[in-house]
Short mmCIF file of C-alpha atoms in Angstrom, two decimals:
data_model
loop_
_atom_site.label_atom_id
_atom_site.label_comp_id
_atom_site.label_asym_id
_atom_site.label_seq_id
_atom_site.Cartn_x
_atom_site.Cartn_y
_atom_site.Cartn_z
CA MET A 1 89.49 100.08 135.39
CA ALA A 2 89.06 98.91 131.73
CA ARG A 3 86.43 96.31 130.86
CA ALA A 4 87.50 92.59 130.77
CA TYR A 5 86.12 90.34 128.01
CA SER A 6 85.45 86.57 128.05
CA PRO A 7 86.82 84.64 125.06
CA LYS A 8 83.15 84.07 123.91
CA GLU A 9 82.50 87.76 123.84
CA ILE A 10 85.58 88.47 121.69
CA THR A 11 84.88 85.64 119.25
CA GLY A 12 81.43 86.94 118.94
CA MET A 13 82.51 90.38 118.04
CA SER A 14 81.91 91.65 114.43
CA ILE A 15 85.26 93.03 113.33
CA PRO A 16 85.27 94.26 109.62
CA GLU A 17 87.86 92.67 107.43
CA LEU A 18 89.63 94.06 104.37
CA PRO A 19 88.38 91.68 101.79
CA LEU A 20 91.53 91.08 99.83
CA ASP A 21 91.29 88.51 97.07
CA GLY A 22 93.40 86.61 94.62
CA GLU A 23 97.17 86.97 94.99
CA TRP A 24 96.67 89.67 97.69
CA GLU A 25 94.71 87.42 99.91
CA LYS A 26 97.22 84.63 99.41
CA ALA A 27 100.07 86.85 100.55
CA PHE A 28 98.63 88.94 103.20
CA GLY A 29 95.39 87.13 104.37
CA ARG A 30 92.35 89.17 105.31
CA PRO A 31 93.50 91.79 107.87
CA ALA A 32 91.10 94.03 109.85
CA LEU A 33 89.83 96.86 107.93
CA ASN A 34 91.18 99.44 110.40
CA ASP A 35 94.50 97.87 111.08
CA ASN A 36 97.84 99.56 110.15
CA TRP A 37 100.55 98.62 107.71
CA PHE A 38 104.25 99.05 107.84
CA ILE A 39 106.26 98.63 104.50
CA ASP A 40 110.08 98.63 104.28
CA GLY A 41 112.67 97.38 101.76
CA GLU A 42 116.06 98.19 100.23
CA SER A 43 116.41 100.62 97.29
CA ALA A 44 115.56 98.89 93.94
CA SER A 45 113.64 96.12 95.65
CA GLY A 46 110.27 97.16 94.20
CA LYS A 47 109.01 98.95 97.38
CA SER A 48 107.74 102.13 95.66
CA SER A 49 106.10 100.17 93.01
CA PHE A 50 104.40 97.96 95.52
CA VAL A 51 103.16 100.95 97.55
CA MET A 52 101.51 102.37 94.43
CA MET A 53 100.01 98.95 93.59
CA LEU A 54 98.61 98.74 97.21
CA ALA A 55 97.17 102.26 96.88
CA LYS A 56 95.32 101.32 93.82
CA LYS A 57 94.11 98.09 95.42
CA LEU A 58 92.94 99.85 98.52
CA CYS A 59 90.90 102.30 96.37
CA GLU A 60 88.57 99.30 95.80
CA TYR A 61 87.56 99.40 99.45
CA GLY A 62 87.59 103.12 100.24
CA ASN A 63 89.20 106.56 99.52
CA VAL A 64 92.91 106.76 99.77
CA LEU A 65 95.20 109.76 100.86
CA TYR A 66 98.83 109.51 99.65
CA TRP A 67 101.03 111.75 101.79
CA SER A 68 103.93 112.05 99.43
CA LEU A 69 106.80 113.46 101.65
CA GLU A 70 109.83 111.95 100.25
CA GLU A 71 109.27 112.57 96.53
CA GLY A 72 106.60 115.27 96.61
CA ALA A 73 104.92 115.62 93.29
CA GLY A 74 108.19 115.23 91.45
CA LEU A 75 108.98 113.50 88.16
CA SER A 76 109.54 110.01 89.67
CA PHE A 77 106.20 110.09 91.42
CA LYS A 78 104.47 111.28 88.33
CA ASN A 79 106.07 108.55 86.31
CA ARG A 80 104.85 105.93 88.89
CA LEU A 81 101.38 107.27 88.72
CA GLN A 82 101.41 106.82 85.01
CA MET A 83 102.98 103.47 85.12
CA PHE A 84 100.15 102.09 87.09
CA ASN A 85 97.41 104.09 85.48
CA MET A 86 96.40 105.84 88.69
CA GLU A 87 94.08 108.12 86.71
CA ALA A 88 91.68 105.12 86.82
CA VAL A 89 91.18 105.85 90.43
CA ASP A 90 91.31 109.58 90.19
CA LYS A 91 88.04 110.06 92.20
CA LYS A 92 89.09 107.63 94.94
CA MET A 93 92.60 108.99 95.76
CA ILE A 94 94.23 112.38 96.56
CA VAL A 95 97.81 113.21 97.05
CA VAL A 96 99.15 115.77 99.51
CA VAL A 97 102.81 116.86 99.47
CA LYS A 98 103.64 119.81 101.67
CA GLU A 99 101.32 119.33 104.77
CA THR A 100 102.60 118.99 108.27
CA LEU A 101 101.53 116.41 110.75
CA ASP A 102 99.13 118.82 112.31
CA GLU A 103 97.68 119.96 109.05
CA LEU A 104 97.22 116.23 107.93
CA SER A 105 95.52 115.53 111.27
CA GLU A 106 93.04 118.47 110.75
CA ARG A 107 92.43 117.29 107.12
CA LEU A 108 91.53 113.85 108.35
CA ALA A 109 89.13 115.33 110.98
CA LYS A 110 86.90 116.62 108.20
CA ARG A 111 83.72 114.65 107.17
CA ARG A 112 84.24 112.07 104.56
CA SER A 113 87.99 112.14 104.72
CA PRO A 114 89.85 109.15 103.23
CA HIS A 115 89.80 105.90 105.19
CA PHE A 116 93.27 104.78 104.02
CA VAL A 117 96.23 107.00 104.63
CA ILE A 118 99.70 106.33 103.09
CA VAL A 119 102.77 107.94 104.76
CA ASP A 120 105.75 107.99 102.44
CA SER A 121 108.17 107.92 104.06
CA VAL A 122 108.02 108.11 107.84
CA GLN A 123 111.58 109.54 107.99
CA TYR A 124 110.22 112.79 106.51
CA VAL A 125 107.34 113.27 109.03
CA GLY A 126 109.80 114.82 111.55
CA ALA A 127 107.83 113.51 114.54
CA SER A 128 108.27 110.88 117.24
CA PHE A 129 106.21 107.70 117.45
CA HIS A 130 104.30 109.21 120.40
CA GLN A 131 103.50 112.40 118.35
CA ILE A 132 102.26 110.24 115.37
CA ARG A 133 100.28 108.01 117.78
CA LYS A 134 98.59 111.05 119.38
CA LYS A 135 97.76 112.99 116.18
CA LEU A 136 97.06 110.07 113.87
CA LEU A 137 96.56 106.51 115.34
CA ASP A 138 94.75 107.42 118.56
CA ARG A 139 92.79 110.29 117.06
CA PHE A 140 91.60 108.21 114.04
CA PRO A 141 91.26 104.59 115.28
CA LYS A 142 88.68 103.76 112.57
CA LYS A 143 91.23 104.62 109.79
CA SER A 144 94.01 102.57 108.31
CA PHE A 145 97.49 103.97 108.11
CA VAL A 146 100.26 102.64 105.83
CA PHE A 147 103.66 103.61 106.89
CA VAL A 148 106.44 103.36 104.38
CA SER A 149 110.10 103.38 105.66
CA GLN A 150 113.72 103.44 104.52
CA LEU A 151 116.10 100.83 105.67
CA TYR A 152 119.45 101.20 107.34
CA ARG A 153 121.63 98.16 107.67
CA GLY A 154 118.72 95.95 107.24
CA GLU A 155 116.43 97.67 109.82
CA PRO A 156 113.91 100.43 109.59
CA LYS A 157 115.78 103.74 109.77
CA GLY A 158 115.32 105.56 113.20
CA LYS A 159 113.45 104.82 116.36
CA THR A 160 110.19 106.28 115.12
CA ALA A 161 110.12 103.73 112.19
CA ASN A 162 111.07 100.81 114.45
CA ASP A 163 108.34 101.69 116.95
CA LEU A 164 105.79 101.95 114.05
CA LYS A 165 106.82 98.60 112.65
CA PHE A 166 106.36 97.00 116.05
CA ASP A 167 102.92 98.57 116.45
CA ALA A 168 101.65 97.60 112.92
CA GLY A 169 99.38 94.68 112.33
CA ILE A 170 100.49 94.03 108.74
CA LYS A 171 104.22 94.21 108.20
CA ILE A 172 105.65 93.96 104.67
CA HIS A 173 109.19 93.62 103.52
CA THR A 174 110.12 94.01 99.85
CA ARG A 175 112.98 92.11 98.37
CA GLY A 176 113.83 91.07 94.86
CA PHE A 177 110.51 92.48 93.55
CA ARG A 178 108.46 90.44 95.93
CA ALA A 179 106.55 91.72 98.96
CA TYR A 180 106.72 89.24 101.99
CA CYS A 181 104.15 89.43 104.74
CA LEU A 182 105.59 89.38 108.28
CA GLY A 183 102.30 90.44 110.07
CA ARG A 184 99.54 88.80 112.12
CA TYR A 185 97.16 87.71 109.33
CA SER A 186 99.25 85.31 107.16
CA GLU A 187 100.50 82.05 108.86
CA ASP A 188 102.71 81.19 105.77
CA THR A 189 105.83 83.38 106.16
CA THR A 190 107.12 82.06 102.84
CA SER A 191 104.14 83.40 100.78
CA TYR A 192 104.65 86.59 98.83
CA PHE A 193 103.17 89.04 96.37
CA THR A 194 104.95 89.50 93.11
CA ILE A 195 105.65 93.07 92.17
CA TRP A 196 107.42 92.55 88.96
CA LYS A 197 107.56 88.90 87.64
CA GLU A 198 110.63 89.36 85.20
CA GLY A 199 112.60 91.27 87.71
CA ALA A 200 111.94 88.75 90.40
CA ILE A 201 113.04 85.93 88.21
CA ARG A 202 116.31 87.55 87.43
CA PHE A 203 116.90 88.44 91.02
CA TYR A 204 116.48 85.01 92.47
CA LEU A 205 118.19 83.26 89.65
CA ASN A 206 121.37 85.33 90.24
CA GLU A 207 121.18 85.11 94.03
#
C-alpha cells in the first residue's frame, strides 16, 4: 500500500519551481521544475515560433533537447533557429532528428543528459500514450517534457495527443500569435504570452 500524507507534510515539502519571470511568469505562473508541458495550436497561430522561444527560455534553467520529428533539420527549422538567434544558446541545446523513441530513451539515460525535452510533434513519435509514459515519463520523472501537437477540428490530433494533454501540468494553446495557459499554475485564464505583437494586433482587430 502506498504511503498516505497529511496536508501539513505536503505543504512542508520542498518542490523545486521553474523560476519564470516577466511576461513568462505573468502568463504561466511558476510551475514545478519537473512538470510536463503540452502545446497545441492551429497552423499560422505562432505555435512553432512560441516553441522555439520557450526552448530558448528553458536554456536559462538547464540543458534542452529538441526532438525535431516533424521538420527534421529542414530549411524551415533552420530559418527559425536563425530568427530567434539560437546560436546564443548553442552550448545549452541539442537537436536530434532521426532517433526512435527507444533511442531517445537511451540517450536520456546517459549522465548529464538534458533536463528539458521538447517533442515536436507527438503525431510523429509513432507510439501510444502508455509507451511514451513507460519509456519517457515514468523512466525520467525528474525531467520535464514539452509535447507539441497538431490540431484536428479544434482538438489535439489523435488519442495519444489527447492523453498527453490531459496528463500535462502546463497546457498551452496558441491563437492569433498569443499563447494562452490552460494549466494548473495560472489562475487567470485570460492571461497570455505575446508571440508576435504586430501579428496579434492585426489578428484581433480583424476578428
